[in-house]
Short mmCIF file of C-alpha atoms in Angstrom, two decimals:
data_model
loop_
_atom_site.label_atom_id
_atom_site.label_comp_id
_atom_site.label_asym_id
_atom_site.label_seq_id
_atom_site.Cartn_x
_atom_site.Cartn_y
_atom_site.Cartn_z
CA MET R 1 68.19 -32.02 -48.30
CA SER R 2 70.37 -29.24 -49.58
CA ALA R 3 71.98 -26.80 -47.17
CA MET R 4 70.04 -23.98 -48.82
CA VAL R 5 66.68 -25.48 -47.76
CA LEU R 6 67.87 -26.04 -44.20
CA SER R 7 69.10 -22.48 -43.83
CA GLY R 8 65.81 -21.10 -45.08
CA LEU R 9 63.63 -23.25 -42.82
CA PHE R 10 63.23 -20.67 -40.09
CA ALA R 11 63.47 -17.55 -42.23
CA ASP R 12 59.93 -16.45 -41.37
CA GLY R 13 60.03 -17.56 -37.73
CA GLU R 14 60.14 -14.11 -36.23
CA ALA R 15 57.75 -12.77 -38.87
CA LEU R 16 55.02 -15.20 -37.80
CA THR R 17 54.83 -13.47 -34.42
CA SER R 18 54.06 -10.09 -36.03
CA PRO R 19 50.72 -9.06 -37.61
CA HIS R 20 52.32 -8.51 -41.01
CA GLY R 21 54.06 -11.89 -40.94
CA GLN R 22 50.91 -13.66 -39.77
CA ALA R 23 49.03 -12.26 -42.76
CA LYS R 24 51.77 -12.90 -45.33
CA ALA R 25 53.69 -16.02 -44.27
CA GLY R 26 50.65 -17.50 -42.53
CA TYR R 27 47.35 -16.62 -44.18
CA LEU R 28 48.58 -15.92 -47.73
CA ASN R 29 51.18 -18.69 -48.00
CA ASN R 30 49.72 -21.57 -46.01
CA PRO R 31 46.47 -23.23 -47.14
CA TYR R 32 45.75 -24.74 -43.71
CA VAL R 33 46.03 -21.38 -41.98
CA ARG R 34 43.94 -19.79 -44.74
CA ARG R 35 41.19 -22.38 -44.42
CA ALA R 36 41.14 -22.32 -40.61
CA SER R 37 41.00 -18.50 -40.49
CA ASP R 38 38.25 -18.41 -43.12
CA LEU R 39 36.26 -20.93 -41.07
CA TYR R 40 36.59 -18.68 -38.02
CA GLY R 41 34.93 -15.98 -40.10
CA ALA R 42 32.27 -18.31 -41.56
CA PHE R 43 31.37 -19.76 -38.17
CA THR R 44 31.13 -16.28 -36.66
CA ALA R 45 28.75 -15.07 -39.36
CA ARG R 46 26.62 -18.24 -39.46
CA PRO R 47 24.06 -17.51 -36.70
CA ASP R 48 21.71 -14.53 -36.78
CA THR R 49 21.99 -11.88 -34.09
CA LEU R 50 19.15 -11.76 -31.54
CA ILE R 51 18.35 -8.89 -29.20
CA PHE R 52 16.06 -8.98 -26.17
CA GLY R 53 14.25 -6.20 -24.37
CA THR R 54 14.22 -5.45 -20.66
CA ASP R 55 11.04 -7.52 -20.40
CA GLY R 56 12.96 -10.61 -21.56
CA GLN R 57 11.12 -10.79 -24.89
CA GLN R 58 12.94 -10.90 -28.21
CA ILE R 59 12.85 -7.67 -30.21
CA VAL R 60 11.97 -8.61 -33.77
CA ARG R 61 11.42 -5.15 -35.24
CA ASP R 62 13.75 -4.46 -38.15
CA ASP R 63 13.51 -0.73 -37.48
CA HIS R 64 15.00 -0.96 -33.99
CA PRO R 65 18.14 1.26 -33.93
CA LEU R 66 20.44 -1.52 -32.70
CA MET R 67 19.12 -4.03 -35.23
CA LYS R 68 19.50 -1.48 -38.02
CA LEU R 69 23.11 -0.83 -36.94
CA LEU R 70 23.95 -4.53 -36.88
CA ASP R 71 22.27 -5.21 -40.24
CA ARG R 72 24.27 -2.41 -41.91
CA PRO R 73 27.28 -1.56 -39.68
CA ASN R 74 28.75 0.80 -42.30
CA PRO R 75 28.06 1.77 -45.92
CA SER R 76 30.47 -0.82 -47.34
CA MET R 77 29.48 -3.82 -45.19
CA ASP R 78 26.38 -5.77 -44.28
CA ARG R 79 26.09 -7.85 -41.13
CA ASN R 80 27.50 -10.99 -42.78
CA GLU R 81 30.63 -9.25 -44.09
CA PHE R 82 31.12 -7.47 -40.77
CA MET R 83 31.05 -10.67 -38.72
CA ILE R 84 33.23 -12.56 -41.23
CA GLU R 85 35.85 -9.82 -40.98
CA ILE R 86 35.89 -10.03 -37.18
CA GLY R 87 36.14 -13.83 -37.11
CA THR R 88 38.82 -13.99 -39.82
CA ASN R 89 40.94 -11.38 -38.05
CA LEU R 90 40.75 -13.46 -34.87
CA GLY R 91 41.98 -16.45 -36.86
CA ILE R 92 44.89 -14.59 -38.45
CA TYR R 93 45.97 -12.16 -35.73
CA GLY R 94 44.31 -13.49 -32.59
CA GLU R 95 42.49 -10.18 -32.21
CA ALA R 96 40.00 -7.91 -33.95
CA PHE R 97 39.35 -4.19 -33.64
CA VAL R 98 36.01 -2.45 -34.20
CA PHE R 99 35.84 1.34 -34.35
CA PRO R 100 32.42 2.71 -33.31
CA LEU R 101 31.66 6.06 -34.94
CA LYS R 102 29.59 7.96 -32.36
CA THR R 103 27.43 11.04 -32.59
CA ALA R 104 25.26 12.85 -30.05
CA SER R 105 22.47 10.34 -30.73
CA GLY R 106 24.64 7.25 -30.14
CA VAL R 107 26.63 4.80 -32.24
CA ARG R 108 26.04 5.47 -35.93
CA LYS R 109 28.51 3.14 -37.66
CA LEU R 110 30.87 0.26 -36.91
CA PHE R 111 34.13 -0.28 -38.80
CA VAL R 112 36.44 -3.31 -38.59
CA ILE R 113 40.08 -2.18 -38.51
CA SER R 114 42.96 -4.48 -39.40
CA PRO R 115 45.29 -5.19 -36.45
CA GLN R 116 48.16 -4.30 -38.80
CA SER R 117 46.93 -0.69 -38.67
CA VAL R 118 46.65 -0.48 -34.87
CA MET R 119 49.43 0.32 -32.41
CA ALA R 120 49.03 0.41 -28.63
CA GLU R 121 50.78 2.91 -26.39
CA GLU R 122 51.06 0.93 -23.18
CA THR R 123 51.41 2.18 -19.61
CA GLY R 124 52.98 -0.91 -18.07
CA ASP R 125 50.26 -0.89 -15.43
CA PRO R 126 48.35 -4.23 -15.47
CA LEU R 127 45.26 -2.52 -14.02
CA ASP R 128 45.22 0.21 -16.67
CA PRO R 129 47.49 -1.12 -19.45
CA ILE R 130 46.58 1.09 -22.43
CA LYS R 131 47.31 4.78 -22.58
CA CYS R 132 45.87 5.18 -26.08
CA TRP R 133 45.41 3.48 -29.43
CA ARG R 134 47.08 4.83 -32.57
CA VAL R 135 45.35 3.85 -35.81
CA SER R 136 47.06 4.36 -39.16
CA ARG R 137 44.69 5.75 -41.79
CA GLY R 138 47.17 5.70 -44.65
CA THR R 139 47.48 9.06 -46.35
CA ALA R 140 45.01 10.52 -43.83
CA GLY R 141 47.61 10.17 -41.08
CA ILE R 142 47.41 8.71 -37.57
CA MET R 143 44.22 8.72 -35.49
CA THR R 144 44.70 8.67 -31.71
CA LEU R 145 41.92 7.08 -29.67
CA GLU R 146 41.23 6.69 -25.98
CA PRO R 147 41.22 3.06 -24.74
CA GLN R 148 37.41 3.05 -24.50
CA ASP R 149 36.96 4.38 -28.04
CA LEU R 150 37.99 1.13 -29.71
CA ILE R 151 36.36 -2.28 -29.24
CA HIS R 152 39.18 -4.79 -28.78
CA ILE R 153 38.26 -8.47 -29.15
CA LYS R 154 41.18 -10.79 -28.48
CA LEU R 155 42.17 -14.39 -27.89
CA HIS R 156 44.07 -15.11 -24.70
CA ASN R 157 47.70 -14.00 -24.61
CA PRO R 158 49.82 -15.54 -21.84
CA ASP R 159 52.37 -12.72 -22.09
CA PRO R 160 51.59 -10.39 -19.17
CA ALA R 161 53.58 -7.62 -20.83
CA SER R 162 51.35 -7.51 -23.92
CA VAL R 163 47.83 -6.14 -24.39
CA ARG R 164 47.49 -7.72 -27.83
CA GLY R 165 45.79 -11.02 -28.66
CA CYS R 166 47.76 -14.19 -29.39
CA SER R 167 47.19 -15.69 -32.83
CA PRO R 168 46.85 -19.49 -33.21
CA ILE R 169 49.65 -19.13 -35.77
CA VAL R 170 52.08 -18.39 -32.95
CA SER R 171 51.41 -21.79 -31.35
CA ALA R 172 51.64 -23.51 -34.74
CA LYS R 173 54.63 -21.45 -35.85
CA LYS R 174 57.06 -24.34 -36.31
CA SER R 175 54.47 -26.36 -38.23
CA VAL R 176 53.67 -23.44 -40.54
CA GLU R 177 57.39 -22.82 -41.12
CA MET R 178 57.94 -26.49 -41.96
CA GLN R 179 55.08 -26.60 -44.45
CA ASN R 180 56.16 -23.38 -46.15
CA ALA R 181 59.77 -24.59 -46.41
CA ILE R 182 58.72 -27.95 -47.88
CA ARG R 183 56.52 -26.23 -50.46
CA ASP R 184 59.41 -23.98 -51.49
CA TRP R 185 61.60 -27.05 -51.79
CA ASN R 186 59.03 -28.93 -53.89
CA ILE R 187 58.63 -25.93 -56.19
CA ALA R 188 62.40 -25.73 -56.66
CA MET R 189 62.53 -29.46 -57.40
CA THR R 190 59.68 -29.17 -59.90
CA LYS R 191 61.35 -26.28 -61.69
CA ASN R 192 64.42 -28.47 -61.99
CA GLY R 193 62.46 -31.28 -63.60
CA ALA R 194 62.02 -33.07 -60.26
CA LYS R 195 65.70 -34.05 -60.42
CA GLY R 196 67.98 -33.86 -57.41
CA SER R 197 71.18 -31.88 -57.14
CA VAL R 198 74.32 -32.88 -59.04
CA ILE R 199 77.93 -32.72 -57.87
CA ILE R 200 80.54 -31.95 -60.55
CA GLU R 201 84.04 -33.20 -59.73
CA VAL R 202 87.01 -31.64 -61.51
CA PRO R 203 90.57 -33.07 -61.53
CA ARG R 204 92.19 -29.81 -60.45
CA ALA R 205 91.41 -26.51 -58.78
CA LEU R 206 89.60 -23.88 -60.87
CA THR R 207 90.27 -20.19 -60.98
CA ASP R 208 87.43 -17.84 -60.06
CA ALA R 209 86.84 -17.06 -63.72
CA GLN R 210 86.76 -20.77 -64.66
CA PHE R 211 84.39 -21.59 -61.80
CA GLU R 212 82.00 -18.78 -62.74
CA GLY R 213 82.06 -19.72 -66.40
CA MET R 214 81.40 -23.39 -65.70
CA THR R 215 78.53 -22.54 -63.33
CA LYS R 216 76.82 -20.35 -65.94
CA GLN R 217 77.28 -23.03 -68.58
CA LEU R 218 75.71 -25.72 -66.40
CA GLN R 219 72.76 -23.49 -65.50
CA SER R 220 72.22 -22.54 -69.13
CA TYR R 221 72.44 -26.02 -70.66
CA TYR R 222 71.27 -28.33 -67.88
CA GLY R 223 69.28 -26.31 -65.30
CA GLY R 224 65.51 -25.79 -65.17
CA THR R 225 62.49 -27.75 -66.39
CA THR R 226 63.18 -27.07 -70.07
CA ASN R 227 66.53 -28.88 -69.79
CA ALA R 228 65.24 -31.81 -67.73
CA GLY R 229 66.42 -35.17 -69.10
CA LYS R 230 69.25 -33.78 -71.20
CA GLY R 231 72.44 -35.76 -71.36
CA MET R 232 75.45 -34.06 -69.81
CA ILE R 233 78.69 -33.82 -71.78
CA LEU R 234 81.81 -33.35 -69.67
CA ASP R 235 85.43 -32.96 -70.71
CA ASP R 236 88.90 -32.87 -69.20
CA GLY R 237 88.26 -35.60 -66.58
CA LYS R 238 85.14 -34.01 -65.02
CA LYS R 239 82.66 -36.39 -63.35
CA ALA R 240 78.97 -35.79 -62.45
CA THR R 241 77.29 -37.52 -59.49
CA SER R 242 73.54 -37.25 -58.92
CA LEU R 243 72.33 -36.75 -55.35
CA GLY R 244 69.10 -38.58 -54.60
CA MET R 245 66.80 -38.03 -51.64
CA THR R 246 67.87 -39.75 -48.43
CA SER R 247 65.49 -41.56 -46.06
CA VAL R 248 65.80 -38.64 -43.65
CA GLU R 249 64.65 -36.25 -46.38
CA MET R 250 61.72 -38.52 -47.25
CA ASP R 251 60.64 -38.55 -43.59
CA TYR R 252 60.90 -34.77 -43.58
CA VAL R 253 58.51 -34.50 -46.52
CA GLN R 254 56.05 -36.86 -44.79
CA GLY R 255 56.22 -34.51 -41.80
CA THR R 256 53.81 -32.20 -43.62
CA ALA R 257 50.96 -34.46 -42.48
CA ILE R 258 51.99 -34.08 -38.84
CA SER R 259 52.43 -30.32 -39.16
CA ALA R 260 49.00 -30.01 -40.81
CA ARG R 261 47.42 -31.77 -37.85
CA GLU R 262 49.23 -29.45 -35.45
CA VAL R 263 47.78 -26.44 -37.27
CA SER R 264 44.28 -27.87 -36.88
CA ILE R 265 44.94 -28.47 -33.16
CA ALA R 266 46.10 -24.88 -32.67
CA TYR R 267 42.89 -23.58 -34.27
CA GLY R 268 40.65 -26.09 -32.49
CA ILE R 269 39.17 -27.30 -35.77
CA ALA R 270 38.96 -31.00 -36.62
CA PRO R 271 41.20 -31.97 -39.58
CA GLU R 272 38.18 -33.28 -41.52
CA VAL R 273 36.52 -29.88 -41.27
CA LEU R 274 39.66 -28.33 -42.76
CA GLY R 275 39.41 -30.80 -45.65
CA ASP R 276 42.35 -32.93 -44.46
CA SER R 277 41.25 -36.57 -44.78
CA GLN R 278 44.80 -37.83 -44.19
CA ASN R 279 44.59 -36.80 -40.53
CA LYS R 280 41.03 -38.04 -40.03
CA THR R 281 40.26 -38.37 -36.31
CA TYR R 282 36.45 -38.84 -36.13
CA ALA R 283 34.14 -41.56 -37.39
CA ASN R 284 32.10 -39.16 -39.54
CA MET R 285 31.73 -35.50 -40.42
CA SER R 286 28.90 -34.96 -37.94
CA GLU R 287 31.17 -35.94 -35.06
CA SER R 288 33.99 -33.71 -36.29
CA TYR R 289 31.68 -30.71 -36.69
CA ARG R 290 30.07 -31.41 -33.32
CA GLN R 291 33.43 -31.36 -31.56
CA THR R 292 34.54 -28.22 -33.41
CA VAL R 293 31.33 -26.39 -32.57
CA GLN R 294 31.37 -27.31 -28.89
CA THR R 295 35.04 -26.59 -28.23
CA THR R 296 35.76 -23.72 -30.62
CA VAL R 297 32.74 -22.12 -32.32
CA ILE R 298 30.58 -21.51 -29.24
CA PRO R 299 33.46 -20.05 -27.14
CA LEU R 300 34.41 -17.87 -30.13
CA LEU R 301 30.85 -16.54 -30.47
CA LYS R 302 30.60 -15.88 -26.74
CA LEU R 303 33.86 -13.91 -26.90
CA ILE R 304 32.70 -11.75 -29.81
CA TYR R 305 29.16 -11.12 -28.63
CA GLY R 306 30.38 -10.46 -25.11
CA ALA R 307 32.73 -7.71 -26.29
CA LEU R 308 30.16 -6.14 -28.63
CA SER R 309 27.42 -6.29 -26.00
CA ALA R 310 29.57 -4.70 -23.31
CA TYR R 311 30.18 -1.70 -25.54
CA LEU R 312 26.90 -1.28 -27.41
CA LEU R 313 24.15 -2.10 -24.90
CA PRO R 314 24.66 1.01 -22.70
CA PHE R 315 23.60 3.08 -25.74
CA TYR R 316 20.27 1.19 -25.95
CA PRO R 317 18.56 1.18 -22.52
CA ASP R 318 15.57 -0.79 -23.83
CA VAL R 319 17.85 -3.74 -24.74
CA SER R 320 18.95 -6.11 -22.00
CA ARG R 321 20.80 -8.75 -24.02
CA MET R 322 22.38 -9.31 -27.43
CA THR R 323 23.29 -12.84 -28.45
CA TYR R 324 23.37 -15.31 -31.35
CA ASP R 325 20.79 -17.83 -32.53
CA ILE R 326 21.92 -21.04 -30.84
CA GLU R 327 19.61 -23.14 -33.05
CA GLN R 328 21.61 -22.13 -36.13
CA VAL R 329 24.85 -22.98 -34.35
CA ASN R 330 23.50 -26.40 -33.43
CA ASP R 331 22.61 -26.95 -37.08
CA LEU R 332 26.36 -26.96 -37.80
CA MET R 333 26.65 -30.17 -35.80
CA GLY R 334 24.35 -32.05 -38.17
CA ASP R 335 21.83 -34.55 -36.83
CA GLN R 336 21.11 -33.62 -33.21
CA THR R 337 18.70 -36.48 -32.53
CA GLU R 338 21.32 -38.56 -30.70
CA VAL R 339 22.44 -35.61 -28.60
CA TYR R 340 18.90 -34.64 -27.61
CA THR R 341 18.01 -38.25 -26.78
CA ALA R 342 21.11 -38.74 -24.63
CA LEU R 343 20.48 -35.54 -22.69
CA GLU R 344 16.81 -36.31 -22.24
CA GLN R 345 17.68 -39.68 -20.69
CA SER R 346 20.37 -38.26 -18.40
CA SER R 347 18.76 -38.35 -14.96
CA PHE R 348 21.90 -37.00 -13.27
CA LEU R 349 21.62 -33.57 -14.99
CA THR R 350 19.25 -30.74 -14.18
CA ILE R 351 17.22 -29.02 -16.89
CA ASN R 352 19.54 -26.03 -16.85
CA GLU R 353 22.62 -28.25 -17.05
CA LYS R 354 21.13 -29.90 -20.14
CA ARG R 355 20.30 -26.49 -21.64
CA GLU R 356 23.86 -25.35 -20.99
CA LYS R 357 25.22 -28.36 -22.91
CA LEU R 358 23.23 -27.20 -25.95
CA GLY R 359 24.16 -23.55 -25.52
CA TYR R 360 20.77 -22.31 -24.34
CA GLU R 361 20.21 -19.71 -21.66
CA PRO R 362 19.19 -21.10 -18.22
CA HIS R 363 15.49 -21.30 -17.42
CA VAL R 364 14.26 -18.96 -14.69
CA SER R 365 12.17 -21.61 -12.91
CA SER R 366 13.68 -22.93 -9.67
CA MET R 367 12.66 -26.43 -10.76
CA ALA R 368 15.10 -26.14 -13.67
CA ASP R 369 17.97 -26.32 -11.18
CA SER R 370 16.62 -29.39 -9.37
CA LEU R 371 17.30 -33.01 -10.19
CA LEU R 372 14.18 -34.82 -11.45
CA VAL R 373 13.47 -38.50 -11.00
CA ASN R 374 11.28 -40.81 -13.05
CA MET R 375 8.74 -41.43 -10.26
CA GLY R 376 6.20 -38.78 -11.13
CA VAL R 377 8.97 -36.55 -12.53
CA MET R 378 9.11 -34.62 -9.28
CA PRO R 379 11.99 -32.55 -7.92
CA ILE R 380 14.16 -34.82 -5.81
CA ASP R 381 14.07 -32.45 -2.84
CA GLU R 382 10.25 -32.67 -2.77
CA ILE R 383 10.44 -36.47 -2.72
CA GLU R 384 12.82 -36.25 0.22
CA ASP R 385 10.31 -34.03 2.06
CA VAL R 386 7.47 -36.50 1.43
CA SER R 387 9.51 -39.52 2.49
CA ALA R 388 10.79 -37.86 5.66
CA PRO R 389 9.36 -39.31 8.96
CA GLN R 390 6.25 -37.48 10.11
CA ASP R 391 5.31 -36.67 13.68
CA GLY R 392 4.04 -39.81 15.40
CA ASP R 393 5.15 -42.07 12.59
CA ALA R 394 8.67 -43.44 13.05
CA ASP R 395 8.60 -45.21 9.71
CA GLY R 396 7.50 -42.17 7.77
CA VAL R 397 4.45 -43.97 6.40
CA LEU R 398 1.27 -41.89 6.09
#
């Protein structure tokens, strides 16, 4: 590999830890990051939003104020676009900001704001870390908001000194850098007719003017794809030696497969779901989607709906809960027959433990938290009561 490629390998390293760099060097220049971030948005928007009243019943009226707000958060977005924007921002930046426009009658509109436009003035106090948010509105200037006036949804950040979310790109930084550097190298090789570098040996030292003139001549007559394959004519004892790719360089190129897998690991998305068959890890697509949904999609949805619910529900006293349609999430996992059958036959799990595995809310019945056995399908604690020794019967036989 040429020295120029090596020196440029970590050029965007620091940039990938900033919102601007994550969007440019990550999302715009790396197809794996682009696909993973887009899937975060698609998975977030997939299930419908459900709201439930204080009586525990689902509210299905389209004219309910909260449902109307969620269906059309602002004049330029419907619910699908709104949720995609939130999920995609989490994939790129590790955080998403929603600005609720409030009036005397409550929340009127919801706007997704790019993390690139948001700055935090921090206090340094871990119990009250944010003094205010400053949002850039372009030519309209800077808008200053109180901490509670902006909904902040973020992925975990281990840095105790930061209030911002941590993007998956940060964990996959080296892999993204490697892929971007290799692509730049391949483009340069292609532009040069896929031919390696050439060393020109001269019998004596050249003056600066001679060196510059010879360099321009070589670039003009022999550089670039249009000159690929041309024979080189040298005079005055000059010799040309072609530099091929070494085994180390070949291994470096093959490292793109490893770095692609590391990106998928950082995002918690199976390689097959990203469209990477080279790093296939599951027997079929159903298994890969099932693992992705259970370990990434459901936690992501809980994070988003938890943050939105905490802010919005106080404005709607007749609503007790806002969540997502778990049936539509389960549909992402493909055929659920095997999963349902396995859970149904699991005698060591309670009903609520089985419901939790599928993402359902726990059942209110006390029996749902008891282990059931096959003999009459009775709660195990009731069987213990029946089999306990009775007064006057040492064997416990009635």
